[in-house]
PDB file of C-alpha atoms in Angstrom:
ATOM      1  CA  MET R   1       6.127  -5.882 -27.416  1.00  0.00           C
ATOM      2  CA  GLU R   2       9.032  -7.640 -29.264  1.00  0.00           C
ATOM      3  CA  GLU R   3       8.459 -10.566 -31.539  1.00  0.00           C
ATOM      4  CA  PRO R   4       9.170 -13.796 -29.720  1.00  0.00           C
ATOM      5  CA  SER R   5      12.539 -15.270 -30.863  1.00  0.00           C
ATOM      6  CA  ALA R   6      11.700 -18.794 -29.634  1.00  0.00           C
ATOM      7  CA  GLN R   7       9.100 -19.481 -32.299  1.00  0.00           C
ATOM      8  CA  ARG R   8       8.747 -19.082 -36.061  1.00  0.00           C
ATOM      9  CA  GLY R   9       6.666 -20.574 -38.888  1.00  0.00           C
ATOM     10  CA  ASP R  10       5.186 -23.691 -37.137  1.00  0.00           C
ATOM     11  CA  ARG R  11       5.872 -22.171 -33.715  1.00  0.00           C
ATOM     12  CA  THR R  12       8.494 -24.703 -32.638  1.00  0.00           C
ATOM     13  CA  VAL R  13       9.575 -24.329 -28.894  1.00  0.00           C
ATOM     14  CA  ASP R  14      13.089 -23.293 -28.034  1.00  0.00           C
ATOM     15  CA  THR R  15      14.446 -26.354 -26.165  1.00  0.00           C
ATOM     16  CA  ALA R  16      17.899 -25.265 -25.591  1.00  0.00           C
ATOM     17  CA  THR R  17      17.577 -22.658 -22.857  1.00  0.00           C
ATOM     18  CA  ASP R  18      14.848 -23.540 -20.515  1.00  0.00           C
ATOM     19  CA  PRO R  19      14.649 -26.628 -18.261  1.00  0.00           C
ATOM     20  CA  ALA R  20      10.949 -26.849 -18.390  1.00  0.00           C
ATOM     21  CA  THR R  21      11.106 -26.726 -22.272  1.00  0.00           C
ATOM     22  CA  ARG R  22      13.720 -29.529 -22.344  1.00  0.00           C
ATOM     23  CA  ALA R  23      11.233 -31.739 -20.426  1.00  0.00           C
ATOM     24  CA  THR R  24       8.632 -31.801 -23.127  1.00  0.00           C
ATOM     25  CA  THR R  25      10.050 -31.998 -26.500  1.00  0.00           C
ATOM     26  CA  ALA R  26       8.966 -35.675 -27.282  1.00  0.00           C
ATOM     27  CA  GLY R  27       6.371 -35.183 -29.996  1.00  0.00           C
ATOM     28  CA  ALA R  28       5.578 -31.791 -28.888  1.00  0.00           C
ATOM     29  CA  SER R  29       7.283 -29.301 -31.399  1.00  0.00           C
ATOM     30  CA  THR R  30       4.229 -27.793 -33.136  1.00  0.00           C
ATOM     31  CA  GLU R  31       1.769 -25.359 -31.660  1.00  0.00           C
ATOM     32  CA  ALA R  32      -1.367 -27.546 -31.538  1.00  0.00           C
ATOM     33  CA  VAL R  33      -1.331 -31.198 -30.221  1.00  0.00           C
ATOM     34  CA  SER R  34      -1.688 -33.652 -33.105  1.00  0.00           C
ATOM     35  CA  ALA R  35      -5.131 -35.189 -33.793  1.00  0.00           C
ATOM     36  CA  THR R  36      -3.683 -38.707 -33.311  1.00  0.00           C
ATOM     37  CA  GLY R  37      -2.688 -38.034 -29.704  1.00  0.00           C
ATOM     38  CA  GLY R  38      -5.597 -35.777 -29.039  1.00  0.00           C
ATOM     39  CA  HIS R  39      -7.815 -38.365 -27.322  1.00  0.00           C
ATOM     40  CA  THR R  40      -4.973 -39.259 -24.780  1.00  0.00           C
ATOM     41  CA  VAL R  41      -4.192 -35.643 -23.969  1.00  0.00           C
ATOM     42  CA  ARG R  42      -7.860 -34.782 -23.337  1.00  0.00           C
ATOM     43  CA  ALA R  43      -8.237 -37.780 -21.094  1.00  0.00           C
ATOM     44  CA  ARG R  44      -5.155 -36.913 -19.118  1.00  0.00           C
ATOM     45  CA  VAL R  45      -6.124 -33.225 -18.884  1.00  0.00           C
ATOM     46  CA  ALA R  46      -9.460 -34.277 -17.431  1.00  0.00           C
ATOM     47  CA  GLU R  47      -7.695 -36.560 -14.912  1.00  0.00           C
ATOM     48  CA  VAL R  48      -5.456 -33.621 -13.855  1.00  0.00           C
ATOM     49  CA  ILE R  49      -8.757 -31.575 -13.191  1.00  0.00           C
ATOM     50  CA  ASP R  50     -10.320 -34.357 -11.313  1.00  0.00           C
ATOM     51  CA  GLY R  51      -7.249 -34.886  -9.319  1.00  0.00           C
ATOM     52  CA  LEU R  52      -7.187 -31.206  -8.079  1.00  0.00           C
ATOM     53  CA  GLY R  53     -10.867 -31.516  -7.224  1.00  0.00           C
ATOM     54  CA  CYS R  54     -11.958 -28.169  -8.775  1.00  0.00           C
ATOM     55  CA  SER R  55     -14.452 -27.220 -11.485  1.00  0.00           C
ATOM     56  CA  ARG R  56     -13.402 -26.748 -15.028  1.00  0.00           C
ATOM     57  CA  ARG R  57     -14.192 -23.030 -14.826  1.00  0.00           C
ATOM     58  CA  GLU R  58     -11.864 -22.611 -11.764  1.00  0.00           C
ATOM     59  CA  PHE R  59      -9.222 -24.633 -13.476  1.00  0.00           C
ATOM     60  CA  ALA R  60      -9.536 -22.402 -16.526  1.00  0.00           C
ATOM     61  CA  ARG R  61      -9.010 -19.418 -14.315  1.00  0.00           C
ATOM     62  CA  ARG R  62      -5.980 -20.927 -12.724  1.00  0.00           C
ATOM     63  CA  ILE R  63      -4.170 -21.484 -16.108  1.00  0.00           C
ATOM     64  CA  VAL R  64      -5.488 -18.054 -17.460  1.00  0.00           C
ATOM     65  CA  MET R  65      -7.531 -19.778 -20.221  1.00  0.00           C
ATOM     66  CA  ASP R  66     -10.861 -19.047 -21.812  1.00  0.00           C
ATOM     67  CA  PRO R  67     -13.310 -21.570 -20.104  1.00  0.00           C
ATOM     68  CA  SER R  68     -14.922 -22.055 -23.406  1.00  0.00           C
ATOM     69  CA  LYS R  69     -11.674 -23.087 -25.058  1.00  0.00           C
ATOM     70  CA  LEU R  70     -10.927 -25.424 -22.294  1.00  0.00           C
ATOM     71  CA  SER R  71     -14.519 -27.039 -22.717  1.00  0.00           C
ATOM     72  CA  ARG R  72     -14.058 -27.332 -26.474  1.00  0.00           C
ATOM     73  CA  SER R  73     -10.563 -28.822 -26.191  1.00  0.00           C
ATOM     74  CA  LEU R  74     -11.841 -31.305 -23.554  1.00  0.00           C
ATOM     75  CA  GLY R  75     -14.847 -32.207 -25.888  1.00  0.00           C
ATOM     76  CA  GLY R  76     -12.627 -32.745 -28.942  1.00  0.00           C
ATOM     77  CA  THR R  77     -13.844 -29.962 -31.031  1.00  0.00           C
ATOM     78  CA  ARG R  78     -10.517 -28.003 -30.459  1.00  0.00           C
ATOM     79  CA  ARG R  79      -6.979 -28.962 -29.909  1.00  0.00           C
ATOM     80  CA  PHE R  80      -4.775 -27.920 -26.938  1.00  0.00           C
ATOM     81  CA  THR R  81      -1.802 -25.918 -28.004  1.00  0.00           C
ATOM     82  CA  ILE R  82       1.587 -26.865 -26.604  1.00  0.00           C
ATOM     83  CA  ALA R  83       1.640 -23.665 -24.488  1.00  0.00           C
ATOM     84  CA  GLU R  84      -1.749 -24.619 -22.938  1.00  0.00           C
ATOM     85  CA  VAL R  85      -0.332 -28.178 -22.109  1.00  0.00           C
ATOM     86  CA  VAL R  86       2.534 -26.555 -20.463  1.00  0.00           C
ATOM     87  CA  ARG R  87       0.377 -24.347 -18.290  1.00  0.00           C
ATOM     88  CA  ILE R  88      -1.890 -27.337 -17.448  1.00  0.00           C
ATOM     89  CA  ALA R  89       1.028 -29.358 -16.373  1.00  0.00           C
ATOM     90  CA  ASP R  90       2.337 -26.500 -14.326  1.00  0.00           C
ATOM     91  CA  ALA R  91      -1.013 -26.017 -12.482  1.00  0.00           C
ATOM     92  CA  GLY R  92      -1.492 -29.751 -12.102  1.00  0.00           C
ATOM     93  CA  GLY R  93       2.173 -30.498 -10.951  1.00  0.00           C
ATOM     94  CA  VAL R  94       2.629 -33.074 -13.614  1.00  0.00           C
ATOM     95  CA  ASP R  95       5.198 -33.551 -16.378  1.00  0.00           C
ATOM     96  CA  PRO R  96       4.039 -32.153 -19.802  1.00  0.00           C
ATOM     97  CA  GLY R  97       5.389 -35.241 -21.355  1.00  0.00           C
ATOM     98  CA  TRP R  98       2.905 -37.399 -19.425  1.00  0.00           C
ATOM     99  CA  LEU R  99       0.082 -35.217 -20.532  1.00  0.00           C
ATOM    100  CA  LEU R 100       1.225 -35.780 -24.220  1.00  0.00           C
ATOM    101  CA  GLY R 101       1.027 -39.524 -23.793  1.00  0.00           C
ATOM    102  CA  GLY R 102       4.164 -40.463 -22.098  1.00  0.00           C
ATOM    103  CA  PRO R 103       4.360 -43.316 -19.373  1.00  0.00           C
ATOM    104  CA  GLY R 104       3.335 -42.688 -15.852  1.00  0.00           C
ATOM    105  CA  GLN R 105       0.609 -42.939 -13.377  1.00  0.00           C
ATOM    106  CA  ALA R 106      -2.597 -40.854 -13.488  1.00  0.00           C
ATOM    107  CA  PRO R 107      -2.965 -38.213 -10.581  1.00  0.00           C
ATOM    108  CA  ALA R 108      -5.054 -39.362  -7.638  1.00  0.00           C
ATOM    109  CA  ARG R 109      -7.894 -37.130  -6.507  1.00  0.00           C
ATOM    110  CA  GLY R 110      -6.589 -34.258  -4.451  1.00  0.00           C
ATOM    111  CA  ALA R 111      -3.007 -34.967  -5.472  1.00  0.00           C
ATOM    112  CA  SER R 112      -0.781 -34.849  -8.534  1.00  0.00           C
ATOM    113  CA  VAL R 113       1.899 -36.888 -10.231  1.00  0.00           C
ATOM    114  CA  GLU R 114       5.063 -34.997 -10.646  1.00  0.00           C
ATOM    115  CA  ARG R 115       7.858 -36.480 -12.796  1.00  0.00           C
ATOM    116  CA  PRO R 116      11.524 -35.649 -12.082  1.00  0.00           C
ATOM    117  CA  ALA R 117      11.805 -33.262 -14.973  1.00  0.00           C
ATOM    118  CA  ALA R 118       8.628 -31.327 -13.841  1.00  0.00           C
ATOM    119  CA  ARG R 119      10.037 -31.077 -10.289  1.00  0.00           C
ATOM    120  CA  THR R 120      13.190 -29.643 -11.750  1.00  0.00           C
ATOM    121  CA  ALA R 121      11.315 -27.144 -13.776  1.00  0.00           C
ATOM    122  CA  ARG R 122       9.077 -26.199 -10.932  1.00  0.00           C
ATOM    123  CA  ALA R 123      11.858 -25.916  -8.308  1.00  0.00           C
ATOM    124  CA  THR R 124      12.566 -22.269  -9.173  1.00  0.00           C
ATOM    125  CA  ALA R 125       8.904 -21.173 -10.006  1.00  0.00           C
ATOM    126  CA  PRO R 126       6.948 -19.046  -7.466  1.00  0.00           C
ATOM    127  CA  PRO R 127       4.264 -20.652  -5.325  1.00  0.00           C
ATOM    128  CA  GLU R 128       1.559 -19.093  -7.528  1.00  0.00           C
ATOM    129  CA  GLY R 129       2.943 -20.860 -10.590  1.00  0.00           C
ATOM    130  CA  ARG R 130       4.986 -19.549 -13.420  1.00  0.00           C
ATOM    131  CA  PRO R 131       2.008 -18.788 -15.685  1.00  0.00           C
ATOM    132  CA  SER R 132       0.146 -16.745 -13.108  1.00  0.00           C
ATOM    133  CA  GLN R 133       3.365 -14.955 -12.244  1.00  0.00           C
ATOM    134  CA  ILE R 134       4.052 -14.184 -15.988  1.00  0.00           C
ATOM    135  CA  VAL R 135       0.656 -12.723 -16.465  1.00  0.00           C
ATOM    136  CA  ARG R 136       0.673 -10.732 -13.176  1.00  0.00           C
ATOM    137  CA  GLU R 137       3.889  -9.048 -14.142  1.00  0.00           C
ATOM    138  CA  THR R 138       2.735  -8.494 -17.665  1.00  0.00           C
ATOM    139  CA  VAL R 139      -0.218  -6.581 -16.226  1.00  0.00           C
ATOM    140  CA  ARG R 140       1.939  -4.510 -14.050  1.00  0.00           C
ATOM    141  CA  LEU R 141       4.284  -3.626 -16.903  1.00  0.00           C
ATOM    142  CA  ILE R 142       1.522  -2.747 -19.350  1.00  0.00           C
ATOM    143  CA  ALA R 143      -0.051  -0.474 -16.705  1.00  0.00           C
ATOM    144  CA  GLU R 144       3.337   1.206 -16.148  1.00  0.00           C
ATOM    145  CA  HIS R 145       4.511   1.499 -19.759  1.00  0.00           C
ATOM    146  CA  GLY R 146       1.785   0.469 -22.206  1.00  0.00           C
ATOM    147  CA  PHE R 147       1.635  -2.791 -24.007  1.00  0.00           C
ATOM    148  CA  HIS R 148       3.521  -1.936 -27.031  1.00  0.00           C
ATOM    149  CA  ALA R 149       6.490  -0.611 -25.008  1.00  0.00           C
ATOM    150  CA  VAL R 150       6.854  -3.903 -23.044  1.00  0.00           C
ATOM    151  CA  ARG R 151       9.370  -6.370 -24.250  1.00  0.00           C
ATOM    152  CA  VAL R 152       9.308 -10.037 -23.542  1.00  0.00           C
ATOM    153  CA  SER R 153      12.813  -9.421 -21.967  1.00  0.00           C
ATOM    154  CA  ASP R 154      11.153  -7.048 -19.488  1.00  0.00           C
ATOM    155  CA  ILE R 155       8.730  -9.633 -18.312  1.00  0.00           C
ATOM    156  CA  ALA R 156      11.360 -12.290 -18.138  1.00  0.00           C
ATOM    157  CA  ALA R 157      13.457  -9.836 -15.896  1.00  0.00           C
ATOM    158  CA  ALA R 158      10.507  -9.115 -13.700  1.00  0.00           C
ATOM    159  CA  CYS R 159       9.736 -12.734 -13.191  1.00  0.00           C
ATOM    160  CA  GLY R 160      13.521 -13.744 -12.682  1.00  0.00           C
ATOM    161  CA  THR R 161      13.418 -16.151 -15.511  1.00  0.00           C
ATOM    162  CA  SER R 162      14.507 -16.410 -19.244  1.00  0.00           C
ATOM    163  CA  THR R 163      12.678 -15.151 -22.337  1.00  0.00           C
ATOM    164  CA  ALA R 164      12.469 -18.610 -23.432  1.00  0.00           C
ATOM    165  CA  ALA R 165      10.494 -19.625 -20.368  1.00  0.00           C
ATOM    166  CA  ILE R 166       7.995 -16.754 -21.195  1.00  0.00           C
ATOM    167  CA  HIS R 167       7.629 -17.955 -24.782  1.00  0.00           C
ATOM    168  CA  TYR R 168       7.231 -21.480 -23.501  1.00  0.00           C
ATOM    169  CA  HIS R 169       4.125 -20.495 -21.561  1.00  0.00           C
ATOM    170  CA  TYR R 170       2.866 -17.798 -23.886  1.00  0.00           C
ATOM    171  CA  PRO R 171       4.450 -18.212 -27.351  1.00  0.00           C
ATOM    172  CA  GLY R 172       3.148 -14.840 -28.798  1.00  0.00           C
ATOM    173  CA  ARG R 173       2.283 -11.289 -27.915  1.00  0.00           C
ATOM    174  CA  ASP R 174      -1.400 -11.825 -28.765  1.00  0.00           C
ATOM    175  CA  GLU R 175      -1.579 -14.729 -26.299  1.00  0.00           C
ATOM    176  CA  LEU R 176       0.127 -12.559 -23.578  1.00  0.00           C
ATOM    177  CA  LEU R 177      -2.299  -9.810 -24.044  1.00  0.00           C
ATOM    178  CA  GLU R 178      -5.339 -12.080 -24.039  1.00  0.00           C
ATOM    179  CA  ALA R 179      -4.062 -13.714 -20.847  1.00  0.00           C
ATOM    180  CA  ALA R 180      -3.461 -10.292 -19.223  1.00  0.00           C
ATOM    181  CA  VAL R 181      -6.910  -9.172 -20.182  1.00  0.00           C
ATOM    182  CA  ARG R 182      -8.409 -12.359 -18.879  1.00  0.00           C
ATOM    183  CA  TRP R 183      -6.516 -12.062 -15.659  1.00  0.00           C
ATOM    184  CA  CYS R 184      -7.932  -8.466 -15.168  1.00  0.00           C
ATOM    185  CA  MET R 185     -11.460  -9.693 -16.072  1.00  0.00           C
ATOM    186  CA  ASP R 186     -11.329 -12.539 -13.459  1.00  0.00           C
ATOM    187  CA  GLU R 187     -10.005 -10.186 -10.799  1.00  0.00           C
ATOM    188  CA  ASP R 188     -12.795  -7.766 -11.460  1.00  0.00           C
ATOM    189  CA  ILE R 189     -15.434 -10.427 -11.519  1.00  0.00           C
ATOM    190  CA  ALA R 190     -14.236 -11.859  -8.185  1.00  0.00           C
ATOM    191  CA  ARG R 191     -14.329  -8.429  -6.566  1.00  0.00           C
ATOM    192  CA  ARG R 192     -17.804  -7.936  -7.843  1.00  0.00           C
ATOM    193  CA  ALA R 193     -19.076 -11.329  -6.641  1.00  0.00           C
ATOM    194  CA  ALA R 194     -17.600 -10.484  -3.115  1.00  0.00           C
ATOM    195  CA  GLU R 195     -19.569  -7.293  -3.080  1.00  0.00           C
ATOM    196  CA  SER R 196     -22.877  -8.833  -4.167  1.00  0.00           C
ATOM    197  CA  SER R 197     -22.462 -11.533  -1.511  1.00  0.00           C
ATOM    198  CA  GLU R 198     -22.097  -8.816   1.308  1.00  0.00           C
ATOM    199  CA  SER R 199     -24.825  -6.538   0.151  1.00  0.00           C
ATOM    200  CA  ALA R 200     -28.269  -6.806   1.697  1.00  0.00           C
ATOM    201  CA  ASP R 201     -30.041  -4.312  -0.761  1.00  0.00           C
ATOM    202  CA  ALA R 202     -29.614  -3.464  -4.466  1.00  0.00           C
ATOM    203  CA  ARG R 203     -28.854   0.237  -3.892  1.00  0.00           C
ATOM    204  CA  THR R 204     -26.073  -0.429  -1.508  1.00  0.00           C
ATOM    205  CA  GLU R 205     -24.721  -3.001  -3.930  1.00  0.00           C
ATOM    206  CA  LEU R 206     -24.721  -0.528  -6.838  1.00  0.00           C
ATOM    207  CA  LEU R 207     -22.894   2.167  -4.915  1.00  0.00           C
ATOM    208  CA  ARG R 208     -20.267  -0.502  -3.852  1.00  0.00           C
ATOM    209  CA  LEU R 209     -19.817  -1.515  -7.496  1.00  0.00           C
ATOM    210  CA  ILE R 210     -19.428   2.121  -8.464  1.00  0.00           C
ATOM    211  CA  ALA R 211     -16.779   2.389  -5.634  1.00  0.00           C
ATOM    212  CA  LEU R 212     -14.865  -0.604  -7.149  1.00  0.00           C
ATOM    213  CA  GLN R 213     -14.796   1.178 -10.422  1.00  0.00           C
ATOM    214  CA  THR R 214     -13.379   4.527  -9.121  1.00  0.00           C
ATOM    215  CA  PRO R 215      -9.545   4.516  -9.647  1.00  0.00           C
ATOM    216  CA  ARG R 216      -8.330   5.377  -6.184  1.00  0.00           C
ATOM    217  CA  THR R 217      -6.013   2.573  -5.347  1.00  0.00           C
ATOM    218  CA  ALA R 218      -2.821   1.584  -7.213  1.00  0.00           C
ATOM    219  CA  GLN R 219      -4.516  -1.785  -8.178  1.00  0.00           C
ATOM    220  CA  GLN R 220      -7.761  -0.069  -9.510  1.00  0.00           C
ATOM    221  CA  ARG R 221      -5.488   2.522 -11.548  1.00  0.00           C
ATOM    222  CA  ARG R 222      -3.446  -0.324 -12.898  1.00  0.00           C
ATOM    223  CA  GLN R 223      -6.518  -2.288 -14.009  1.00  0.00           C
ATOM    224  CA  TRP R 224      -7.945   0.801 -15.780  1.00  0.00           C
ATOM    225  CA  LEU R 225      -4.749   1.555 -17.482  1.00  0.00           C
ATOM    226  CA  VAL R 226      -4.791  -2.019 -18.905  1.00  0.00           C
ATOM    227  CA  TRP R 227      -8.361  -1.370 -20.060  1.00  0.00           C
ATOM    228  CA  LEU R 228      -7.273   1.654 -21.991  1.00  0.00           C
ATOM    229  CA  ASP R 229      -4.667  -0.507 -23.887  1.00  0.00           C
ATOM    230  CA  LEU R 230      -7.389  -3.255 -24.382  1.00  0.00           C
ATOM    231  CA  TRP R 231      -9.800  -0.712 -26.014  1.00  0.00           C
ATOM    232  CA  ALA R 232      -7.199   0.205 -28.587  1.00  0.00           C
ATOM    233  CA  GLU R 233      -6.274  -3.450 -29.323  1.00  0.00           C
ATOM    234  CA  ALA R 234     -10.038  -4.455 -29.316  1.00  0.00           C
ATOM    235  CA  ALA R 235     -10.527  -2.269 -32.320  1.00  0.00           C
ATOM    236  CA  ARG R 236      -7.945  -4.101 -34.392  1.00  0.00           C
ATOM    237  CA  SER R 237      -7.954  -7.647 -33.003  1.00  0.00           C
ATOM    238  CA  THR R 238     -10.880 -10.083 -33.493  1.00  0.00           C
ATOM    239  CA  GLU R 239      -9.899 -12.277 -30.501  1.00  0.00           C
ATOM    240  CA  ILE R 240      -9.290  -9.294 -28.187  1.00  0.00           C
ATOM    241  CA  GLY R 241     -12.523  -7.633 -29.519  1.00  0.00           C
ATOM    242  CA  ARG R 242     -14.423 -10.801 -28.654  1.00  0.00           C
ATOM    243  CA  LEU R 243     -12.962 -10.769 -25.098  1.00  0.00           C
ATOM    244  CA  HIS R 244     -13.955  -7.101 -24.764  1.00  0.00           C
ATOM    245  CA  ALA R 245     -17.505  -7.668 -26.007  1.00  0.00           C
ATOM    246  CA  ASP R 246     -17.914 -10.699 -23.682  1.00  0.00           C
ATOM    247  CA  PHE R 247     -16.670  -8.673 -20.656  1.00  0.00           C
ATOM    248  CA  TYR R 248     -18.916  -5.672 -21.257  1.00  0.00           C
ATOM    249  CA  ARG R 249     -21.837  -7.997 -21.779  1.00  0.00           C
ATOM    250  CA  GLN R 250     -21.288  -9.425 -18.395  1.00  0.00           C
ATOM    251  CA  TRP R 251     -20.620  -6.103 -16.823  1.00  0.00           C
ATOM    252  CA  ARG R 252     -23.863  -4.521 -18.212  1.00  0.00           C
ATOM    253  CA  ALA R 253     -25.774  -7.620 -17.254  1.00  0.00           C
ATOM    254  CA  THR R 254     -24.468  -7.334 -13.591  1.00  0.00           C
ATOM    255  CA  LEU R 255     -25.524  -3.696 -13.639  1.00  0.00           C
ATOM    256  CA  ALA R 256     -28.883  -4.383 -15.014  1.00  0.00           C
ATOM    257  CA  ASP R 257     -29.556  -7.246 -12.605  1.00  0.00           C
ATOM    258  CA  VAL R 258     -28.855  -4.999  -9.721  1.00  0.00           C
ATOM    259  CA  LEU R 259     -31.072  -2.282 -11.082  1.00  0.00           C
ATOM    260  CA  ARG R 260     -33.822  -4.807 -11.801  1.00  0.00           C
ATOM    261  CA  ARG R 261     -33.707  -6.110  -8.222  1.00  0.00           C
ATOM    262  CA  GLY R 262     -33.603  -2.548  -6.825  1.00  0.00           C
ATOM    263  CA  ARG R 263     -36.610  -1.736  -8.837  1.00  0.00           C
ATOM    264  CA  ALA R 264     -38.460  -4.649  -7.247  1.00  0.00           C
ATOM    265  CA  GLN R 265     -37.355  -3.554  -3.827  1.00  0.00           C
ATOM    266  CA  GLY R 266     -38.655  -0.125  -4.321  1.00  0.00           C
ATOM    267  CA  ALA R 267     -35.226   1.587  -4.286  1.00  0.00           C
ATOM    268  CA  PHE R 268     -35.281   2.518  -7.842  1.00  0.00           C
ATOM    269  CA  ARG R 269     -37.934   4.117  -9.990  1.00  0.00           C
ATOM    270  CA  PRO R 270     -40.741   1.813 -11.015  1.00  0.00           C
ATOM    271  CA  ASP R 271     -40.487   2.962 -14.679  1.00  0.00           C
ATOM    272  CA  LEU R 272     -36.821   2.211 -14.808  1.00  0.00           C
ATOM    273  CA  ASP R 273     -35.460   0.279 -17.916  1.00  0.00           C
ATOM    274  CA  PRO R 274     -32.684  -1.664 -16.270  1.00  0.00           C
ATOM    275  CA  ASP R 275     -30.854  -2.484 -19.460  1.00  0.00           C
ATOM    276  CA  ALA R 276     -30.880   1.079 -20.845  1.00  0.00           C
ATOM    277  CA  ALA R 277     -29.937   2.450 -17.470  1.00  0.00           C
ATOM    278  CA  ALA R 278     -27.020  -0.103 -17.152  1.00  0.00           C
ATOM    279  CA  LEU R 279     -25.722   0.959 -20.627  1.00  0.00           C
ATOM    280  CA  ARG R 280     -25.777   4.650 -19.617  1.00  0.00           C
ATOM    281  CA  LEU R 281     -24.128   3.900 -16.246  1.00  0.00           C
ATOM    282  CA  ALA R 282     -21.345   1.826 -17.807  1.00  0.00           C
ATOM    283  CA  ALA R 283     -20.606   4.408 -20.416  1.00  0.00           C
ATOM    284  CA  LEU R 284     -20.471   7.228 -17.731  1.00  0.00           C
ATOM    285  CA  ILE R 285     -18.006   5.062 -15.490  1.00  0.00           C
ATOM    286  CA  ASP R 286     -15.783   4.467 -18.507  1.00  0.00           C
ATOM    287  CA  GLY R 287     -15.774   8.185 -19.609  1.00  0.00           C
ATOM    288  CA  LEU R 288     -15.164   9.499 -16.036  1.00  0.00           C
ATOM    289  CA  ALA R 289     -12.438   6.832 -15.356  1.00  0.00           C
ATOM    290  CA  THR R 290     -10.521   7.901 -18.511  1.00  0.00           C
ATOM    291  CA  GLN R 291     -10.726  11.514 -17.450  1.00  0.00           C
ATOM    292  CA  VAL R 292      -9.262  10.626 -14.002  1.00  0.00           C
ATOM    293  CA  LEU R 293      -6.443   8.737 -15.614  1.00  0.00           C
ATOM    294  CA  ALA R 294      -5.712  11.294 -18.121  1.00  0.00           C
ATOM    295  CA  SER R 295      -6.049  14.349 -16.114  1.00  0.00           C
ATOM    296  CA  ALA R 296      -3.415  16.606 -14.460  1.00  0.00           C
ATOM    297  CA  PRO R 297      -3.541  17.030 -10.750  1.00  0.00           C
ATOM    298  CA  GLU R 298      -6.045  19.843 -11.060  1.00  0.00           C
ATOM    299  CA  GLY R 299      -8.320  17.967 -13.365  1.00  0.00           C
ATOM    300  CA  THR R 300     -10.979  15.227 -12.723  1.00  0.00           C
ATOM    301  CA  THR R 301     -10.349  13.476  -9.476  1.00  0.00           C
ATOM    302  CA  PRO R 302     -11.530  10.190  -8.141  1.00  0.00           C
ATOM    303  CA  ASP R 303     -13.606  12.068  -5.564  1.00  0.00           C
ATOM    304  CA  ALA R 304     -15.221  14.101  -8.512  1.00  0.00           C
ATOM    305  CA  MET R 305     -15.894  10.970 -10.481  1.00  0.00           C
ATOM    306  CA  HIS R 306     -17.579   9.195  -7.523  1.00  0.00           C
ATOM    307  CA  ALA R 307     -19.657  12.310  -6.845  1.00  0.00           C
ATOM    308  CA  VAL R 308     -20.832  12.435 -10.395  1.00  0.00           C
ATOM    309  CA  LEU R 309     -21.804   8.740 -10.263  1.00  0.00           C
ATOM    310  CA  THR R 310     -23.550   8.897  -7.014  1.00  0.00           C
ATOM    311  CA  ALA R 311     -25.495  11.973  -8.174  1.00  0.00           C
ATOM    312  CA  PHE R 312     -26.571   9.899 -11.269  1.00  0.00           C
ATOM    313  CA  VAL R 313     -27.931   7.262  -9.007  1.00  0.00           C
ATOM    314  CA  ASP R 314     -29.779   9.718  -6.792  1.00  0.00           C
ATOM    315  CA  ASP R 315     -31.135  11.905  -9.560  1.00  0.00           C
ATOM    316  CA  GLU R 316     -31.734   9.342 -12.380  1.00  0.00           C
ATOM    317  CA  LEU R 317     -32.372   6.074 -10.743  1.00  0.00           C
ATOM    318  CA  THR R 318     -33.608   6.454  -7.181  1.00  0.00           C
ATOM    319  CA  ALA R 319     -37.266   6.290  -6.525  1.00  0.00           C
ATOM    320  CA  THR R 320     -38.598   9.562  -5.296  1.00  0.00           C
TER     321      THR R 320
END
């Protein structure tokens, strides 16, 4: 992915091209919000979240931000970056300048204050919000071309906006990749949660989770293709590696919990080690999915992958 042209050194924001950028230049030219204004920013971000009436975790999902980063920033142990302030303003419908300490009224609960500059900037944004659109299109382009083949100009063209707007929300390639990975993680976790809520027994839930991980649909294949790029980046990037480790820790814990409940229900072997079985199953899923994606038409198919995984459940896990 091409190096952002809108920031160098202290990562100043290009204010000449994008209307949203021009709305926030007062005291906001560096990547991290200054310590002197940090308290005001924290208080006003909290007001935005309260005004939307959602949890902090849900708000973090909306702005494609690590919930722990949001929590630390609100607690004062980490500073918000300018890009994060921009995404918070976009999600809350407020002017970024107000978040940074400018004059104005706090948003009422269930509503938001939108200053004229913010209305201008948001007028051409999609209903889902510009940050979410950028991440969604980034995921699609990574799946189609690979992360290192995707340029910021490609993402801008897909979103119908300028490269400055992309840099404005996500200043660097690492931040874009992290946001794309987190978006995929959130989508996967949401689908798993939906399956768990609909399953009456653990064995049925496990088979549904396996079906979710079998790359049959375009969406499933797209997500797996992003994971392939993630694995390569995780070996080189500390931050992406941490995301990768956190996601797999959650994934294996989900599998182990289902196996543990299935053992208690009598569906799985009484001597089953849920944690060890979860590790084996996760590795089997990853290996088979990679074969499906990399295979020629006569190679490993989604049906073959699903058959092997179902046989593993029947032969290795199910109580006789």
